[in-house]
Amino acid sequence: MADPKIKYDIEAAVKGEADAEALAKTLRGVGDVLEGDLQKSAQGAAQALEALGSKQRALESFRALSNETGSLAIELAEAQSALRQVDAQLTQASAATQKFSQAELAAKAALESNRADLTAAKKAYEDLQASTVGAARRTEEYRQASQTARANIQQLSAEIKQHARSLKEAEGNTRTAQQAENALSAQHQQTSAALIQARGALDGNNAALDAGREKLRSMGIEATNLAQAERNLQGAVTQVRQEVAAMAPAYQQAAAASSQSTQVQAQNQRTLREGMTSISTQ
């Protein structure tokens, strides 16, 4: 049964949506109100457009996936570069920590050595005093020995203070270097994790691209030149549109005849009902 708005549906199919599936839906509606060969023609055009729409969707999905894969490849390259940079920094930081640790050990050893020397010097001075009594303490030899011992004790005490300051500085340097190394080690772990994630995402997209290529190939589309494939599909849609445009007068004529037939049938039914009503009142 025809719908008077078929004229507008036909015009929409010919002049309206560029999207193949939207056109197919319009033509399905047109075909539903036609009969015979014209109905087959509209339905055939709709089927052709639906197939083209599926190809367009697959092509668009593949292009989007390809673009995303390109972005992921850039992310992977950036992650690799970042990891190389952190690797170099971590190597330098580790070397600095080792250097400062060795300096700290040397400072500690020097301080311990000085303390041992000071203890020995004090013991020697005490022994000198203990072994020298009475008139022996008034000799020049004792005075020289005692003066030398005290001077040695003073010098060793000063050296101990200096080595203590050096050790404190070395400990601070080692602590700072170790903190920097620890921070870079944590950054290295994060960068490594980001690299693994980026590589996994890229591998997943590459696998999806391979599947997409196979899907396009099964549809008769080669993914080597997406722009040309898109132009070919759009050309095919345009061709179907032109075929529909060529059939539009026949569609409209059939619609008009079907609509007129419907109106005649409705009038006959009204006349029959009026006649039956008249008979029943006689």
mmCIF file of N, CA, C and O in Angstrom, residues 182-243:
data_model
loop_
_atom_site.group_PDB
_atom_site.id
_atom_site.type_symbol
_atom_site.label_atom_id
_atom_site.label_comp_id
_atom_site.label_asym_id
_atom_site.label_seq_id
_atom_site.Cartn_x
_atom_site.Cartn_y
_atom_site.Cartn_z
ATOM 1 N N ASN A 182 68.685 6.979 44.433
ATOM 2 C CA ASN A 182 67.417 6.311 44.750
ATOM 3 C C ASN A 182 66.261 6.916 43.951
ATOM 4 O O ASN A 182 65.385 6.187 43.461
ATOM 5 N N ALA A 183 66.251 8.252 43.842
ATOM 6 C CA ALA A 183 65.193 8.914 43.077
ATOM 7 C C ALA A 183 65.255 8.507 41.608
ATOM 8 O O ALA A 183 64.222 8.233 40.973
ATOM 9 N N LEU A 184 66.462 8.457 41.066
ATOM 10 C CA LEU A 184 66.621 8.057 39.663
ATOM 11 C C LEU A 184 66.280 6.581 39.471
ATOM 12 O O LEU A 184 65.748 6.189 38.424
ATOM 13 N N SER A 185 66.559 5.772 40.489
ATOM 14 C CA SER A 185 66.204 4.356 40.401
ATOM 15 C C SER A 185 64.688 4.183 40.341
ATOM 16 O O SER A 185 64.161 3.377 39.545
ATOM 17 N N ALA A 186 63.979 4.969 41.170
ATOM 18 C CA ALA A 186 62.507 4.922 41.135
ATOM 19 C C ALA A 186 61.993 5.425 39.795
ATOM 20 O O ALA A 186 61.053 4.856 39.211
ATOM 21 N N GLN A 187 62.613 6.493 39.284
ATOM 22 C CA GLN A 187 62.212 7.030 37.980
ATOM 23 C C GLN A 187 62.493 6.018 36.877
ATOM 24 O O GLN A 187 61.718 5.885 35.914
ATOM 25 N N HIS A 188 63.596 5.294 37.017
ATOM 26 C CA HIS A 188 63.944 4.266 36.033
ATOM 27 C C HIS A 188 62.879 3.171 36.007
ATOM 28 O O HIS A 188 62.479 2.703 34.925
ATOM 29 N N GLN A 189 62.397 2.770 37.183
ATOM 30 C CA GLN A 189 61.348 1.751 37.251
ATOM 31 C C GLN A 189 60.066 2.251 36.592
ATOM 32 O O GLN A 189 59.416 1.507 35.847
ATOM 33 N N GLN A 190 59.711 3.511 36.873
ATOM 34 C CA GLN A 190 58.501 4.080 36.270
ATOM 35 C C GLN A 190 58.637 4.185 34.756
ATOM 36 O O GLN A 190 57.706 3.865 34.005
ATOM 37 N N THR A 191 59.804 4.629 34.310
ATOM 38 C CA THR A 191 60.031 4.776 32.866
ATOM 39 C C THR A 191 60.025 3.418 32.178
ATOM 40 O O THR A 191 59.507 3.273 31.072
ATOM 41 N N SER A 192 60.602 2.426 32.841
ATOM 42 C CA SER A 192 60.591 1.063 32.288
ATOM 43 C C SER A 192 59.168 0.535 32.181
ATOM 44 O O SER A 192 58.794 -0.093 31.177
ATOM 45 N N ALA A 193 58.364 0.800 33.221
ATOM 46 C CA ALA A 193 56.966 0.356 33.198
ATOM 47 C C ALA A 193 56.204 1.052 32.073
ATOM 48 O O ALA A 193 55.389 0.428 31.372
ATOM 49 N N ALA A 194 56.475 2.355 31.889
ATOM 50 C CA ALA A 194 55.813 3.096 30.808
ATOM 51 C C ALA A 194 56.222 2.545 29.450
ATOM 52 O O ALA A 194 55.402 2.451 28.524
ATOM 53 N N LEU A 195 57.483 2.178 29.319
ATOM 54 C CA LEU A 195 57.974 1.591 28.064
ATOM 55 C C LEU A 195 57.291 0.260 27.791
ATOM 56 O O LEU A 195 56.854 -0.005 26.665
ATOM 57 N N ILE A 196 57.186 -0.570 28.816
ATOM 58 C CA ILE A 196 56.527 -1.872 28.650
ATOM 59 C C ILE A 196 55.066 -1.682 28.258
ATOM 60 O O ILE A 196 54.540 -2.378 27.372
ATOM 61 N N GLN A 197 54.402 -0.719 28.898
ATOM 62 C CA GLN A 197 52.999 -0.453 28.592
ATOM 63 C C GLN A 197 52.841 0.054 27.162
ATOM 64 O O GLN A 197 51.939 -0.376 26.424
ATOM 65 N N ALA A 198 53.726 0.970 26.756
ATOM 66 C CA ALA A 198 53.656 1.518 25.399
ATOM 67 C C ALA A 198 53.916 0.432 24.360
ATOM 68 O O ALA A 198 53.238 0.361 23.328
ATOM 69 N N ARG A 199 54.881 -0.438 24.650
ATOM 70 C CA ARG A 199 55.187 -1.519 23.699
ATOM 71 C C ARG A 199 54.016 -2.496 23.612
ATOM 72 O O ARG A 199 53.656 -2.961 22.517
ATOM 73 N N GLY A 200 53.396 -2.785 24.759
ATOM 74 C CA GLY A 200 52.247 -3.692 24.753
ATOM 75 C C GLY A 200 51.075 -3.115 23.977
ATOM 76 O O GLY A 200 50.414 -3.824 23.205
ATOM 77 N N ALA A 201 50.822 -1.806 24.180
ATOM 78 C CA ALA A 201 49.721 -1.158 23.463
ATOM 79 C C ALA A 201 49.995 -1.153 21.963
ATOM 80 O O ALA A 201 49.088 -1.405 21.153
ATOM 81 N N LEU A 202 51.236 -0.876 21.588
ATOM 82 C CA LEU A 202 51.582 -0.853 20.165
ATOM 83 C C LEU A 202 51.464 -2.246 19.554
ATOM 84 O O LEU A 202 50.946 -2.398 18.438
ATOM 85 N N ASP A 203 51.936 -3.253 20.281
ATOM 86 C CA ASP A 203 51.814 -4.630 19.779
ATOM 87 C C ASP A 203 50.343 -5.009 19.591
ATOM 88 O O ASP A 203 49.980 -5.652 18.593
ATOM 89 N N GLY A 204 49.509 -4.604 20.561
ATOM 90 C CA GLY A 204 48.077 -4.893 20.434
ATOM 91 C C GLY A 204 47.458 -4.214 19.225
ATOM 92 O O GLY A 204 46.668 -4.824 18.486
ATOM 93 N N ASN A 205 47.827 -2.950 19.003
ATOM 94 C CA ASN A 205 47.289 -2.232 17.848
ATOM 95 C C ASN A 205 47.801 -2.813 16.537
ATOM 96 O O ASN A 205 47.061 -2.879 15.550
ATOM 97 N N ASN A 206 49.061 -3.218 16.526
ATOM 98 C CA ASN A 206 49.601 -3.818 15.295
ATOM 99 C C ASN A 206 48.870 -5.118 14.962
ATOM 100 O O ASN A 206 48.596 -5.408 13.789
ATOM 101 N N ALA A 207 48.548 -5.892 16.008
ATOM 102 C CA ALA A 207 47.779 -7.120 15.781
ATOM 103 C C ALA A 207 46.387 -6.779 15.250
ATOM 104 O O ALA A 207 45.871 -7.448 14.341
ATOM 105 N N ALA A 208 45.781 -5.736 15.827
ATOM 106 C CA ALA A 208 44.456 -5.312 15.360
ATOM 107 C C ALA A 208 44.529 -4.797 13.924
ATOM 108 O O ALA A 208 43.605 -5.011 13.126
ATOM 109 N N LEU A 209 45.620 -4.120 13.593
ATOM 110 C CA LEU A 209 45.796 -3.643 12.204
ATOM 111 C C LEU A 209 45.905 -4.824 11.240
ATOM 112 O O LEU A 209 45.338 -4.778 10.137
ATOM 113 N N ASP A 210 46.628 -5.850 11.638
ATOM 114 C CA ASP A 210 46.739 -7.042 10.771
ATOM 115 C C ASP A 210 45.362 -7.650 10.534
ATOM 116 O O ASP A 210 45.020 -8.025 9.399
ATOM 117 N N ALA A 211 44.576 -7.741 11.606
ATOM 118 C CA ALA A 211 43.222 -8.278 11.463
ATOM 119 C C ALA A 211 42.375 -7.358 10.596
ATOM 120 O O ALA A 211 41.573 -7.821 9.765
ATOM 121 N N GLY A 212 42.559 -6.050 10.759
ATOM 122 C CA GLY A 212 41.815 -5.085 9.945
ATOM 123 C C GLY A 212 42.174 -5.188 8.476
ATOM 124 O O GLY A 212 41.299 -5.069 7.600
ATOM 125 N N ARG A 213 43.443 -5.407 8.188
ATOM 126 C CA ARG A 213 43.862 -5.568 6.788
ATOM 127 C C ARG A 213 43.203 -6.790 6.157
ATOM 128 O O ARG A 213 42.758 -6.755 5.001
ATOM 129 N N GLU A 214 43.171 -7.877 6.941
ATOM 130 C CA GLU A 214 42.537 -9.092 6.428
ATOM 131 C C GLU A 214 41.047 -8.869 6.188
ATOM 132 O O GLU A 214 40.492 -9.350 5.195
ATOM 133 N N LYS A 215 40.402 -8.126 7.103
ATOM 134 C CA LYS A 215 38.976 -7.854 6.939
ATOM 135 C C LYS A 215 38.741 -7.020 5.688
ATOM 136 O O LYS A 215 37.830 -7.301 4.896
ATOM 137 N N LEU A 216 39.561 -5.998 5.486
ATOM 138 C CA LEU A 216 39.418 -5.170 4.284
ATOM 139 C C LEU A 216 39.692 -5.991 3.027
ATOM 140 O O LEU A 216 38.989 -5.845 2.019
ATOM 141 N N ARG A 217 40.708 -6.853 3.109
ATOM 142 C CA ARG A 217 41.034 -7.676 1.939
ATOM 143 C C ARG A 217 39.881 -8.610 1.586
ATOM 144 O O ARG A 217 39.598 -8.859 0.402
ATOM 145 N N SER A 218 39.201 -9.124 2.634
ATOM 146 C CA SER A 218 38.053 -9.992 2.379
ATOM 147 C C SER A 218 36.900 -9.225 1.726
ATOM 148 O O SER A 218 36.024 -9.819 1.094
ATOM 149 N N MET A 219 36.908 -7.898 1.896
ATOM 150 C CA MET A 219 35.901 -7.045 1.261
ATOM 151 C C MET A 219 36.359 -6.522 -0.094
ATOM 152 O O MET A 219 35.659 -5.725 -0.725
ATOM 153 N N GLY A 220 37.561 -6.957 -0.505
ATOM 154 C CA GLY A 220 38.074 -6.511 -1.794
ATOM 155 C C GLY A 220 38.791 -5.176 -1.721
ATOM 156 O O GLY A 220 38.922 -4.484 -2.738
ATOM 157 N N ILE A 221 39.246 -4.796 -0.528
ATOM 158 C CA ILE A 221 39.915 -3.508 -0.336
ATOM 159 C C ILE A 221 41.333 -3.759 0.145
ATOM 160 O O ILE A 221 41.551 -4.506 1.091
ATOM 161 N N GLU A 222 42.299 -3.117 -0.509
ATOM 162 C CA GLU A 222 43.681 -3.191 -0.070
ATOM 163 C C GLU A 222 43.992 -1.972 0.785
ATOM 164 O O GLU A 222 43.659 -0.844 0.422
ATOM 165 N N ALA A 223 44.633 -2.214 1.918
ATOM 166 C CA ALA A 223 44.880 -1.134 2.876
ATOM 167 C C ALA A 223 46.140 -0.337 2.567
ATOM 168 O O ALA A 223 46.518 0.550 3.330
ATOM 169 N N THR A 224 46.777 -0.635 1.443
ATOM 170 C CA THR A 224 48.025 0.058 1.124
ATOM 171 C C THR A 224 47.794 1.519 0.726
ATOM 172 O O THR A 224 48.688 2.341 0.851
ATOM 173 N N ASN A 225 46.589 1.830 0.229
ATOM 174 C CA ASN A 225 46.290 3.203 -0.172
ATOM 175 C C ASN A 225 44.866 3.526 0.290
ATOM 176 O O ASN A 225 43.900 3.364 -0.456
ATOM 177 N N LEU A 226 44.751 3.988 1.535
ATOM 178 C CA LEU A 226 43.430 4.225 2.112
ATOM 179 C C LEU A 226 42.698 5.356 1.401
ATOM 180 O O LEU A 226 41.476 5.290 1.216
ATOM 181 N N ALA A 227 43.429 6.387 1.028
ATOM 182 C CA ALA A 227 42.785 7.528 0.376
ATOM 183 C C ALA A 227 42.125 7.101 -0.934
ATOM 184 O O ALA A 227 40.989 7.492 -1.238
ATOM 185 N N GLN A 228 42.836 6.283 -1.712
ATOM 186 C CA GLN A 228 42.271 5.819 -2.974
ATOM 187 C C GLN A 228 41.076 4.897 -2.729
ATOM 188 O O GLN A 228 40.062 4.971 -3.444
ATOM 189 N N ALA A 229 41.180 4.041 -1.706
ATOM 190 C CA ALA A 229 40.070 3.153 -1.381
ATOM 191 C C ALA A 229 38.834 3.956 -0.982
ATOM 192 O O ALA A 229 37.704 3.619 -1.371
ATOM 193 N N GLU A 230 39.032 5.023 -0.227
ATOM 194 C CA GLU A 230 37.901 5.869 0.173
ATOM 195 C C GLU A 230 37.278 6.543 -1.043
ATOM 196 O O GLU A 230 36.048 6.650 -1.141
ATOM 197 N N ARG A 231 38.123 7.001 -1.956
ATOM 198 C CA ARG A 231 37.583 7.627 -3.175
ATOM 199 C C ARG A 231 36.801 6.616 -4.007
ATOM 200 O O ARG A 231 35.745 6.943 -4.573
ATOM 201 N N ASN A 232 37.313 5.394 -4.072
ATOM 202 C CA ASN A 232 36.612 4.364 -4.836
ATOM 203 C C ASN A 232 35.238 4.064 -4.224
ATOM 204 O O ASN A 232 34.236 3.922 -4.948
ATOM 205 N N LEU A 233 35.184 3.975 -2.899
ATOM 206 C CA LEU A 233 33.912 3.706 -2.230
ATOM 207 C C LEU A 233 32.933 4.850 -2.439
ATOM 208 O O LEU A 233 31.745 4.625 -2.703
ATOM 209 N N GLN A 234 33.421 6.073 -2.318
ATOM 210 C CA GLN A 234 32.539 7.218 -2.512
ATOM 211 C C GLN A 234 32.033 7.268 -3.948
ATOM 212 O O GLN A 234 30.874 7.621 -4.201
ATOM 213 N N GLY A 235 32.913 6.882 -4.881
ATOM 214 C CA GLY A 235 32.480 6.822 -6.279
ATOM 215 C C GLY A 235 31.399 5.775 -6.477
ATOM 216 O O GLY A 235 30.442 5.993 -7.244
ATOM 217 N N ALA A 236 31.534 4.628 -5.798
ATOM 218 C CA ALA A 236 30.520 3.577 -5.908
ATOM 219 C C ALA A 236 29.192 4.048 -5.326
ATOM 220 O O ALA A 236 28.118 3.776 -5.889
ATOM 221 N N VAL A 237 29.249 4.768 -4.184
ATOM 222 C CA VAL A 237 28.024 5.315 -3.596
ATOM 223 C C VAL A 237 27.379 6.303 -4.556
ATOM 224 O O VAL A 237 26.159 6.311 -4.754
ATOM 225 N N THR A 238 28.206 7.151 -5.177
ATOM 226 C CA THR A 238 27.688 8.129 -6.143
ATOM 227 C C THR A 238 27.033 7.437 -7.322
ATOM 228 O O THR A 238 25.972 7.871 -7.812
ATOM 229 N N GLN A 239 27.617 6.339 -7.766
ATOM 230 C CA GLN A 239 27.044 5.598 -8.893
ATOM 231 C C GLN A 239 25.674 5.034 -8.538
ATOM 232 O O GLN A 239 24.727 5.126 -9.339
ATOM 233 N N VAL A 240 25.557 4.459 -7.340
ATOM 234 C CA VAL A 240 24.259 3.932 -6.922
ATOM 235 C C VAL A 240 23.253 5.070 -6.807
ATOM 236 O O VAL A 240 22.083 4.941 -7.194
ATOM 237 N N ARG A 241 23.688 6.200 -6.283
ATOM 238 C CA ARG A 241 22.793 7.357 -6.179
ATOM 239 C C ARG A 241 22.288 7.780 -7.557
ATOM 240 O O ARG A 241 21.108 8.095 -7.733
ATOM 241 N N GLN A 242 23.189 7.774 -8.519
ATOM 242 C CA GLN A 242 22.792 8.149 -9.883
ATOM 243 C C GLN A 242 21.796 7.148 -10.457
ATOM 244 O O GLN A 242 20.846 7.519 -11.165
ATOM 245 N N GLU A 243 22.010 5.870 -10.150
ATOM 246 C CA GLU A 243 21.065 4.851 -10.623
ATOM 247 C C GLU A 243 19.694 5.057 -9.993
ATOM 248 O O GLU A 243 18.654 4.909 -10.654
#
